[in-house]
Amino acid sequence: MVNRPDKRLGVREGRSTMEEDSLAMNGGDGPNSYSQNCKYQVAFFPPHMFPGAASDQTKLLLMHSIEEKLMIPPANAAWQVFRIADLGCSVGPNTFTSMQTIIDTINLAYVNASLGSDQIPEFQVFFNDQTINDFNTPFRALPPNRPYMGAGVSGSFHGRLFPAASMNLMHSAFALPWLTKVPEEVKKVSSHAWNGGRIPYAGSSHRVAEAFAS
Ligand SMILES: C[S@@+](CC[C@H](N)C(=O)[O-])C[C@H]1O[C@@H](n2cnc3c(N)ncnc32)[C@H](O)[C@@H]1O
């Protein structure tokens, strides 16, 4: 496996023996690392979707989805372990915030259903990303008082990662529309779709958005 450090903020190109040519976020916690440059994802959702501080918007979306869909089983079929996966977790820290939000929301659902804390299951979180992801960084940074047991699962989520019917909740943020390559015209200064050296297309010209879509 060969990884080439990339000076672009938060992104690293690489080739893995298990996967096609792919991009992963820059590892570690240096100035160009994803962990120091992931605030864009936190502030992604436009204010009209959810009022409040930008950093609360993804959290609210996640909480609403769980409140709407979670069905706590009856006592005779209670969950002993509640298994969660974060598909495309990267190097953190957003993944930790999301996992904490999920577990807090589930705990609250038990309280709202007047169920005792002895009925709340144990939580297990599987942190998944591509094989070339820097898994050392998130595992070194796991929150000390986390309410779950964590494990890493490397490999593409386009393939099979877990045994059938073994998971309770699959989470994925900003990973499904992943491209294996930044469109060439976005990187060319002479192109109409030149993105000024940036990778995200939100806030860029429609030509940049079109280049990503094509
Ligand atoms: C923009 S980052 C988002 C990270 C994190 N979910 C967040 O919200 O900050 C996208 C991540 O998805 C991962 N990813 C993309 N395609 C993937 C795939 N097919 N299987 C596993 N991980 C993938 C990338 O390696 C990258 O770490």
Short mmCIF file of C-alpha atoms and ligand atoms in Angstrom, two decimals:
data_model
loop_
_atom_site.label_atom_id
_atom_site.label_comp_id
_atom_site.label_asym_id
_atom_site.label_seq_id
_atom_site.Cartn_x
_atom_site.Cartn_y
_atom_site.Cartn_z
CA MET A 1 0.00 0.00 0.00
CA VAL A 2 1.41 3.42 -0.95
CA ASN A 3 0.14 6.71 0.42
CA ARG A 4 1.24 10.04 -0.94
CA PRO A 5 0.91 12.98 1.46
CA ASP A 6 -1.20 15.68 -0.19
CA LYS A 7 -0.81 19.37 0.58
CA ARG A 8 -4.56 19.97 0.05
CA LEU A 9 -6.31 20.43 3.35
CA GLY A 10 -7.60 17.18 4.79
CA VAL A 11 -7.09 14.88 1.79
CA ARG A 12 -4.59 12.14 0.95
CA GLU A 13 -4.32 10.05 -2.21
CA GLY A 14 -3.42 6.41 -2.04
CA ARG A 15 -3.59 2.99 -3.56
CA SER A 16 -4.47 -0.04 -1.53
CA THR A 17 -4.09 -3.65 -2.53
CA MET A 18 -7.71 -4.20 -1.41
CA GLU A 19 -9.33 -1.23 -3.12
CA GLU A 20 -9.29 0.79 -6.30
CA ASP A 21 -7.24 3.99 -6.41
CA SER A 22 -8.88 6.06 -3.76
CA LEU A 23 -8.71 9.14 -1.63
CA ALA A 24 -8.66 9.17 2.14
CA MET A 25 -8.62 12.07 4.52
CA ASN A 26 -5.21 13.23 5.76
CA GLY A 27 -4.38 11.41 8.96
CA GLY A 28 -2.80 12.64 12.18
CA ASP A 29 -3.65 15.95 13.80
CA GLY A 30 -1.30 18.33 11.98
CA PRO A 31 -2.41 21.57 10.27
CA ASN A 32 -3.41 19.76 7.02
CA SER A 33 -5.11 16.83 8.74
CA TYR A 34 -8.81 16.11 8.41
CA SER A 35 -9.18 16.26 12.17
CA GLN A 36 -8.11 19.93 12.05
CA ASN A 37 -10.14 20.69 8.91
CA CYS A 38 -13.50 18.99 9.36
CA LYS A 39 -15.53 21.93 10.61
CA TYR A 40 -16.98 22.30 7.12
CA GLN A 41 -18.89 19.03 7.61
CA VAL A 42 -20.16 20.16 11.00
CA ALA A 43 -21.59 23.36 9.53
CA PHE A 44 -22.98 21.80 6.36
CA PHE A 45 -26.74 21.97 6.64
CA PRO A 46 -28.32 25.28 5.57
CA PRO A 47 -29.99 27.22 8.42
CA HIS A 48 -33.48 26.96 6.87
CA MET A 49 -33.42 23.18 7.46
CA PHE A 50 -32.80 23.52 11.17
CA PRO A 51 -32.68 26.79 13.06
CA GLY A 52 -29.92 27.19 15.63
CA ALA A 53 -26.16 27.24 15.64
CA ALA A 54 -24.59 25.70 12.54
CA SER A 55 -22.81 23.03 14.54
CA ASP A 56 -26.18 21.84 15.94
CA GLN A 57 -27.75 21.18 12.57
CA THR A 58 -26.31 17.75 11.77
CA LYS A 59 -26.96 16.77 15.36
CA LEU A 60 -30.64 17.74 15.13
CA LEU A 61 -31.08 15.83 11.88
CA LEU A 62 -29.59 12.73 13.49
CA MET A 63 -31.71 13.05 16.64
CA HIS A 64 -34.95 13.56 14.68
CA SER A 65 -34.26 10.50 12.49
CA ILE A 66 -33.66 8.28 15.51
CA GLU A 67 -36.70 9.59 17.41
CA GLU A 68 -38.84 8.93 14.36
CA LYS A 69 -37.56 5.43 13.54
CA LEU A 70 -36.37 3.79 16.77
CA MET A 71 -38.71 1.05 18.01
CA ILE A 72 -37.70 -0.23 21.44
CA PRO A 73 -38.45 -3.97 21.58
CA PRO A 74 -40.63 -5.48 24.33
CA ALA A 75 -38.88 -6.75 27.48
CA ASN A 76 -38.94 -10.39 26.32
CA ALA A 77 -36.95 -9.45 23.21
CA ALA A 78 -34.83 -6.68 24.74
CA TRP A 79 -31.52 -5.79 23.12
CA GLN A 80 -28.54 -6.91 25.20
CA VAL A 81 -26.12 -5.12 22.90
CA PHE A 82 -27.00 -2.29 20.53
CA ARG A 83 -24.56 -2.29 17.60
CA ILE A 84 -23.85 0.87 15.66
CA ALA A 85 -21.55 1.37 12.67
CA ASP A 86 -20.17 4.64 11.39
CA LEU A 87 -19.50 4.09 7.70
CA GLY A 88 -16.73 6.44 6.54
CA CYS A 89 -15.73 7.55 10.04
CA SER A 90 -12.42 9.07 8.88
CA VAL A 91 -10.00 10.14 11.62
CA GLY A 92 -12.36 12.04 13.91
CA PRO A 93 -13.47 13.96 15.79
CA ASN A 94 -16.88 14.27 14.08
CA THR A 95 -17.45 10.53 14.36
CA PHE A 96 -17.23 10.71 18.16
CA THR A 97 -19.78 13.52 18.29
CA SER A 98 -22.18 11.55 16.08
CA MET A 99 -21.82 8.35 18.11
CA GLN A 100 -22.40 10.26 21.35
CA THR A 101 -25.50 11.92 19.87
CA ILE A 102 -26.91 8.56 18.74
CA ILE A 103 -26.41 6.96 22.14
CA ASP A 104 -27.74 9.99 24.06
CA THR A 105 -30.86 9.96 21.86
CA ILE A 106 -31.43 6.23 22.40
CA ASN A 107 -30.96 6.62 26.15
CA LEU A 108 -33.49 9.44 26.13
CA ALA A 109 -35.97 7.27 24.21
CA TYR A 110 -35.73 4.67 27.00
CA VAL A 111 -36.34 7.36 29.64
CA ASN A 112 -39.31 8.73 27.67
CA ALA A 113 -40.73 5.20 27.43
CA SER A 114 -40.48 4.99 31.26
CA LEU A 115 -37.99 2.14 31.00
CA GLY A 116 -35.37 1.77 33.72
CA SER A 117 -31.67 2.22 33.11
CA ASP A 118 -31.23 -1.54 33.74
CA GLN A 119 -33.09 -2.12 30.47
CA ILE A 120 -30.79 0.06 28.38
CA PRO A 121 -28.49 -2.16 26.29
CA GLU A 122 -24.73 -1.95 26.15
CA PHE A 123 -23.46 -0.13 23.08
CA GLN A 124 -20.84 -1.29 20.62
CA VAL A 125 -19.57 1.01 17.87
CA PHE A 126 -17.81 -0.15 14.72
CA PHE A 127 -15.71 2.57 13.14
CA ASN A 128 -15.46 1.84 9.42
CA ASP A 129 -13.43 3.45 6.69
CA GLN A 130 -11.34 2.53 3.68
CA THR A 131 -8.24 0.45 4.30
CA ILE A 132 -5.98 3.43 3.56
CA ASN A 133 -7.64 5.51 6.30
CA ASP A 134 -5.41 6.45 9.25
CA PHE A 135 -7.16 4.36 11.93
CA ASN A 136 -4.46 5.07 14.53
CA THR A 137 -5.59 8.67 14.97
CA PRO A 138 -9.23 7.96 15.93
CA PHE A 139 -8.31 5.04 18.16
CA ARG A 140 -5.76 7.16 19.99
CA ALA A 141 -8.38 9.89 20.40
CA LEU A 142 -11.33 7.79 21.58
CA PRO A 143 -13.15 9.83 24.26
CA PRO A 144 -12.11 8.51 27.67
CA ASN A 145 -15.66 8.42 29.11
CA ARG A 146 -17.34 7.00 26.01
CA PRO A 147 -20.54 5.06 26.67
CA TYR A 148 -19.62 2.31 24.18
CA MET A 149 -17.02 -0.23 23.23
CA GLY A 150 -15.27 0.66 19.99
CA ALA A 151 -13.86 -1.52 17.22
CA GLY A 152 -12.44 -0.77 13.77
CA VAL A 153 -13.69 -2.32 10.55
CA SER A 154 -11.60 -1.50 7.50
CA GLY A 155 -12.81 -1.87 3.94
CA SER A 156 -15.25 -0.33 1.54
CA PHE A 157 -18.85 -0.08 2.66
CA HIS A 158 -19.80 -0.91 -0.93
CA GLY A 159 -18.80 -4.46 -0.02
CA ARG A 160 -19.94 -6.77 2.79
CA LEU A 161 -18.64 -5.65 6.20
CA PHE A 162 -20.88 -7.32 8.81
CA PRO A 163 -22.73 -10.62 9.30
CA ALA A 164 -26.37 -10.59 8.26
CA ALA A 165 -28.82 -9.01 10.74
CA SER A 166 -26.02 -8.21 13.22
CA MET A 167 -26.36 -4.41 13.31
CA ASN A 168 -28.98 -2.13 14.88
CA LEU A 169 -28.06 1.24 13.39
CA MET A 170 -25.87 2.25 10.46
CA HIS A 171 -24.71 5.85 10.34
CA SER A 172 -22.82 7.58 7.55
CA ALA A 173 -22.06 11.28 7.18
CA PHE A 174 -20.54 12.90 4.09
CA ALA A 175 -19.19 9.59 2.83
CA LEU A 176 -21.78 8.09 0.43
CA PRO A 177 -21.21 10.60 -2.42
CA TRP A 178 -17.43 10.02 -2.18
CA LEU A 179 -15.53 10.36 -5.44
CA THR A 180 -12.29 8.49 -5.99
CA LYS A 181 -10.84 11.49 -7.81
CA VAL A 182 -11.24 15.26 -7.84
CA PRO A 183 -12.51 16.24 -11.35
CA GLU A 184 -9.56 17.47 -13.48
CA GLU A 185 -11.26 20.72 -14.61
CA VAL A 186 -11.75 21.76 -10.99
CA LYS A 187 -7.98 21.65 -10.51
CA LYS A 188 -7.04 23.55 -13.71
CA VAL A 189 -6.44 27.28 -13.22
CA SER A 190 -7.34 27.88 -16.89
CA SER A 191 -10.68 26.05 -16.62
CA HIS A 192 -14.10 27.72 -16.13
CA ALA A 193 -14.58 25.22 -13.34
CA TRP A 194 -11.37 26.19 -11.47
CA ASN A 195 -12.24 25.98 -7.79
CA GLY A 196 -9.49 28.26 -6.48
CA GLY A 197 -7.58 25.32 -4.96
CA ARG A 198 -10.53 24.28 -2.79
CA ILE A 199 -12.13 20.85 -2.81
CA PRO A 200 -15.68 21.45 -1.45
CA TYR A 201 -18.08 22.73 -4.11
CA ALA A 202 -20.65 24.30 -1.78
CA GLY A 203 -20.41 28.06 -2.26
CA SER A 204 -18.46 27.65 -5.53
CA SER A 205 -19.70 28.51 -9.03
CA HIS A 206 -22.30 26.29 -10.72
CA ARG A 207 -19.56 25.16 -13.15
CA VAL A 208 -17.68 23.60 -10.24
CA ALA A 209 -20.83 21.86 -9.02
CA GLU A 210 -21.47 20.56 -12.56
CA ALA A 211 -17.91 19.21 -12.80
CA PHE A 212 -18.43 17.22 -9.60
CA ALA A 213 -21.83 15.97 -10.78
CA SER A 214 -20.67 14.77 -14.20
C1 LIG B 1 -15.62 13.72 4.20
S1 LIG B 1 -15.11 12.33 5.14
C2 LIG B 1 -16.40 12.30 6.37
C3 LIG B 1 -15.89 11.76 7.68
C4 LIG B 1 -16.88 11.78 8.81
N1 LIG B 1 -18.01 10.90 8.53
C5 LIG B 1 -17.35 13.19 9.13
O1 LIG B 1 -18.55 13.44 9.05
O2 LIG B 1 -16.50 14.02 9.47
C6 LIG B 1 -15.58 10.95 4.13
C7 LIG B 1 -14.97 9.63 4.62
O3 LIG B 1 -15.65 8.56 3.96
C8 LIG B 1 -14.69 7.57 3.67
N2 LIG B 1 -15.21 6.72 2.58
C9 LIG B 1 -15.54 7.10 1.33
N3 LIG B 1 -15.96 6.06 0.60
C10 LIG B 1 -15.88 4.97 1.42
C11 LIG B 1 -16.18 3.59 1.24
N4 LIG B 1 -16.63 3.12 0.07
N5 LIG B 1 -16.00 2.75 2.28
C12 LIG B 1 -15.55 3.22 3.48
N6 LIG B 1 -15.26 4.53 3.71
C13 LIG B 1 -15.42 5.40 2.69
C14 LIG B 1 -13.45 8.36 3.27
O4 LIG B 1 -12.27 7.57 3.34
C15 LIG B 1 -13.50 9.49 4.30
O5 LIG B 1 -12.78 9.17 5.46
#
